[in-house]
PDB file of C-alpha atoms in Angstrom:
ATOM      1  CA  MET A   3       0.141   0.002  -0.102  1.00  0.00           C
ATOM      2  CA  LEU A   4       1.465   3.323  -0.844  1.00  0.00           C
ATOM      3  CA  ARG A   5      -0.005   5.170   2.189  1.00  0.00           C
ATOM      4  CA  GLU A   6       1.929   2.471   4.149  1.00  0.00           C
ATOM      5  CA  ARG A   7       5.230   2.801   2.431  1.00  0.00           C
ATOM      6  CA  TYR A   8       5.190   6.905   2.963  1.00  0.00           C
ATOM      7  CA  TYR A   9       4.465   6.631   6.377  1.00  0.00           C
ATOM      8  CA  ILE A  10       7.225   3.910   7.154  1.00  0.00           C
ATOM      9  CA  GLY A  11       9.704   5.536   5.276  1.00  0.00           C
ATOM     10  CA  LEU A  12       8.975   9.026   7.024  1.00  0.00           C
ATOM     11  CA  LEU A  13       8.665   7.740  10.671  1.00  0.00           C
ATOM     12  CA  ASN A  14      12.047   5.714   9.876  1.00  0.00           C
ATOM     13  CA  ALA A  15      14.112   8.692   8.687  1.00  0.00           C
ATOM     14  CA  LEU A  16      12.379  10.879  11.598  1.00  0.00           C
ATOM     15  CA  TYR A  17      13.290   8.350  14.242  1.00  0.00           C
ATOM     16  CA  THR A  18      16.618   7.828  12.921  1.00  0.00           C
ATOM     17  CA  LEU A  19      17.571  11.804  13.036  1.00  0.00           C
ATOM     18  CA  LYS A  20      15.900  11.801  16.630  1.00  0.00           C
ATOM     19  CA  ASP A  21      17.797   8.967  17.805  1.00  0.00           C
ATOM     20  CA  THR A  22      21.319  10.542  16.016  1.00  0.00           C
ATOM     21  CA  VAL A  23      20.349  14.072  17.419  1.00  0.00           C
ATOM     22  CA  GLU A  24      20.006  12.709  20.890  1.00  0.00           C
ATOM     23  CA  HIS A  25      23.526  10.739  20.693  1.00  0.00           C
ATOM     24  CA  MET A  26      25.060  14.298  19.397  1.00  0.00           C
ATOM     25  CA  GLN A  27      23.372  15.890  22.642  1.00  0.00           C
ATOM     26  CA  ALA A  28      25.581  13.558  24.194  1.00  0.00           C
ATOM     27  CA  TRP A  29      28.676  14.974  23.282  1.00  0.00           C
ATOM     28  CA  TYR A  30      27.576  18.387  24.985  1.00  0.00           C
ATOM     29  CA  MET A  31      26.751  16.980  28.477  1.00  0.00           C
ATOM     30  CA  GLU A  32      29.886  18.107  30.105  1.00  0.00           C
ATOM     31  CA  PRO A  33      29.061  21.825  31.516  1.00  0.00           C
ATOM     32  CA  GLY A  34      31.238  24.307  29.284  1.00  0.00           C
ATOM     33  CA  SER A  35      31.512  21.868  26.042  1.00  0.00           C
ATOM     34  CA  GLU A  36      29.501  23.950  23.932  1.00  0.00           C
ATOM     35  CA  HIS A  37      32.445  26.413  23.928  1.00  0.00           C
ATOM     36  CA  ARG A  38      34.398  23.641  22.354  1.00  0.00           C
ATOM     37  CA  ASP A  39      32.423  23.194  19.212  1.00  0.00           C
ATOM     38  CA  GLY A  40      35.779  23.030  17.228  1.00  0.00           C
ATOM     39  CA  ASP A  41      37.131  19.879  18.901  1.00  0.00           C
ATOM     40  CA  ILE A  42      33.894  18.205  19.356  1.00  0.00           C
ATOM     41  CA  ASN A  43      32.962  18.771  15.620  1.00  0.00           C
ATOM     42  CA  GLN A  44      36.689  17.374  14.304  1.00  0.00           C
ATOM     43  CA  SER A  45      35.889  14.198  16.341  1.00  0.00           C
ATOM     44  CA  GLU A  46      35.317  11.072  14.217  1.00  0.00           C
ATOM     45  CA  GLY A  47      32.361   9.719  16.238  1.00  0.00           C
ATOM     46  CA  TYR A  48      30.847  13.328  15.792  1.00  0.00           C
ATOM     47  CA  VAL A  49      31.531  13.576  12.173  1.00  0.00           C
ATOM     48  CA  LYS A  50      29.457  10.225  11.811  1.00  0.00           C
ATOM     49  CA  LEU A  51      26.584  11.365  13.648  1.00  0.00           C
ATOM     50  CA  ARG A  52      26.538  14.656  12.031  1.00  0.00           C
ATOM     51  CA  SER A  53      26.224  12.629   8.565  1.00  0.00           C
ATOM     52  CA  SER A  54      23.855  10.297   9.765  1.00  0.00           C
ATOM     53  CA  ALA A  55      21.796  13.352  10.749  1.00  0.00           C
ATOM     54  CA  TRP A  56      22.322  15.126   7.449  1.00  0.00           C
ATOM     55  CA  LYS A  57      21.166  11.709   5.511  1.00  0.00           C
ATOM     56  CA  SER A  58      18.189  11.594   7.830  1.00  0.00           C
ATOM     57  CA  PHE A  59      16.955  14.843   7.098  1.00  0.00           C
ATOM     58  CA  SER A  60      17.847  14.485   3.365  1.00  0.00           C
ATOM     59  CA  ASP A  61      15.588  11.362   3.362  1.00  0.00           C
ATOM     60  CA  ILE A  62      12.580  13.004   4.841  1.00  0.00           C
ATOM     61  CA  LYS A  63      12.926  15.852   2.373  1.00  0.00           C
ATOM     62  CA  GLU A  64      13.072  13.646  -0.352  1.00  0.00           C
ATOM     63  CA  LEU A  65       9.853  11.661   0.759  1.00  0.00           C
ATOM     64  CA  HIS A  66       7.936  14.760   1.491  1.00  0.00           C
ATOM     65  CA  GLY A  67       6.792  15.859  -2.025  1.00  0.00           C
ATOM     66  CA  PRO A  68       5.138  12.511  -2.806  1.00  0.00           C
ATOM     67  CA  ALA A  69       4.124  11.847   0.590  1.00  0.00           C
ATOM     68  CA  GLU A  70       1.701  14.537   0.381  1.00  0.00           C
ATOM     69  CA  LEU A  71      -0.608  12.526  -1.836  1.00  0.00           C
ATOM     70  CA  VAL A  72      -1.302   9.978   0.683  1.00  0.00           C
ATOM     71  CA  VAL A  73      -0.364  11.196   4.165  1.00  0.00           C
ATOM     72  CA  SER A  74      -2.599  13.342   6.426  1.00  0.00           C
ATOM     73  CA  GLY A  75      -2.526  16.961   6.453  1.00  0.00           C
ATOM     74  CA  ASN A  76      -1.822  17.078   9.885  1.00  0.00           C
ATOM     75  CA  ALA A  77       1.331  15.270   8.852  1.00  0.00           C
ATOM     76  CA  VAL A  78       2.146  17.257   6.256  1.00  0.00           C
ATOM     77  CA  ILE A  79       1.845  20.383   8.593  1.00  0.00           C
ATOM     78  CA  ALA A  80       4.026  18.717  11.426  1.00  0.00           C
ATOM     79  CA  LEU A  81       7.031  18.101   8.414  1.00  0.00           C
ATOM     80  CA  LYS A  82       6.630  21.812   7.535  1.00  0.00           C
ATOM     81  CA  GLU A  83       7.144  23.047  11.031  1.00  0.00           C
ATOM     82  CA  PHE A  84       9.809  20.994  11.580  1.00  0.00           C
ATOM     83  CA  TYR A  85      11.464  22.192   8.404  1.00  0.00           C
ATOM     84  CA  SER A  86      11.104  25.782   9.847  1.00  0.00           C
ATOM     85  CA  ILE A  87      12.307  24.614  13.082  1.00  0.00           C
ATOM     86  CA  HIS A  88      15.355  23.161  11.826  1.00  0.00           C
ATOM     87  CA  TRP A  89      15.742  26.304   9.249  1.00  0.00           C
ATOM     88  CA  GLU A  90      15.858  28.626  12.451  1.00  0.00           C
ATOM     89  CA  ALA A  91      17.986  26.565  14.336  1.00  0.00           C
ATOM     90  CA  SER A  92      20.659  26.304  11.234  1.00  0.00           C
ATOM     91  CA  GLU A  93      20.249  29.921  11.095  1.00  0.00           C
ATOM     92  CA  PHE A  94      20.225  31.643  14.231  1.00  0.00           C
ATOM     93  CA  SER A  95      22.049  28.906  17.155  1.00  0.00           C
ATOM     94  CA  ALA A  96      24.710  30.523  18.863  1.00  0.00           C
ATOM     95  CA  CYS A  97      26.562  27.242  19.177  1.00  0.00           C
ATOM     96  CA  ASN A  98      25.854  23.384  18.201  1.00  0.00           C
ATOM     97  CA  ALA A  99      24.568  22.644  21.314  1.00  0.00           C
ATOM     98  CA  GLU A 100      21.880  25.035  20.736  1.00  0.00           C
ATOM     99  CA  TRP A 101      21.118  23.754  17.301  1.00  0.00           C
ATOM    100  CA  ILE A 102      21.035  20.245  18.598  1.00  0.00           C
ATOM    101  CA  ASP A 103      18.577  21.235  21.618  1.00  0.00           C
ATOM    102  CA  LYS A 104      16.434  23.041  18.901  1.00  0.00           C
ATOM    103  CA  VAL A 105      16.416  20.176  16.171  1.00  0.00           C
ATOM    104  CA  HIS A 106      15.637  17.484  18.924  1.00  0.00           C
ATOM    105  CA  LYS A 107      12.685  18.972  20.136  1.00  0.00           C
ATOM    106  CA  GLY A 108      11.530  19.660  16.763  1.00  0.00           C
ATOM    107  CA  VAL A 109      12.014  16.187  15.291  1.00  0.00           C
ATOM    108  CA  LYS A 110      10.470  14.729  18.362  1.00  0.00           C
ATOM    109  CA  GLU A 111       7.299  16.806  17.995  1.00  0.00           C
ATOM    110  CA  ALA A 112       7.325  15.802  14.356  1.00  0.00           C
ATOM    111  CA  HIS A 113       8.076  12.036  15.055  1.00  0.00           C
ATOM    112  CA  LYS A 114       5.310  11.973  17.389  1.00  0.00           C
ATOM    113  CA  ILE A 115       2.532  13.554  15.053  1.00  0.00           C
ATOM    114  CA  VAL A 116       3.387  11.459  12.342  1.00  0.00           C
ATOM    115  CA  LEU A 117       3.442   8.596  14.323  1.00  0.00           C
ATOM    116  CA  ARG A 118      -0.080   9.321  15.573  1.00  0.00           C
ATOM    117  CA  GLU A 119      -1.392   9.936  11.930  1.00  0.00           C
ATOM    118  CA  ALA A 120      -0.038   6.961  10.694  1.00  0.00           C
ATOM    119  CA  LYS A 121      -2.176   4.996  13.426  1.00  0.00           C
ATOM    120  CA  ASN A 122      -4.832   6.678  12.773  1.00  0.00           C
ATOM    121  CA  ASP A 123      -4.854   5.936   9.025  1.00  0.00           C
ATOM    122  CA  LEU A 124      -3.295   2.460   9.023  1.00  0.00           C
ATOM    123  CA  VAL A 125      -4.339   0.843  12.009  1.00  0.00           C
ATOM    124  CA  PRO A 126      -7.699  -0.732  12.209  1.00  0.00           C
ATOM    125  CA  ASP A 127     -10.227   0.484  15.021  1.00  0.00           C
ATOM    126  CA  ILE A 128     -10.625  -2.719  16.943  1.00  0.00           C
ATOM    127  CA  THR A 129     -13.630  -1.635  19.187  1.00  0.00           C
TER     128      THR A 129
END
């Protein structure tokens, strides 16, 4: 089913991005670490996480256009709101830790809404 395929694709990419950003947050757990962006950004583990995050974000954007044909309007709105949060974080965050925090909140909310909409659209009501 086409609808199911797009919901699954979006949910996989949103979850992967959410999980990756949560791992990125761990690099900034130590107080004052936000002032060491340069060191953190160059570390091999962080570079891999950043690459994974970018791939997941790209996957979401690639799925979005065709998904608008079959997913709910609320799911589409959630994705657009997430893009806005992502753009604002990318343009105006003072440091990576701030960007991570904003993007994490945005992707967590988008994932929650798309998951709810997928359940409503795909899971039969058993009552």
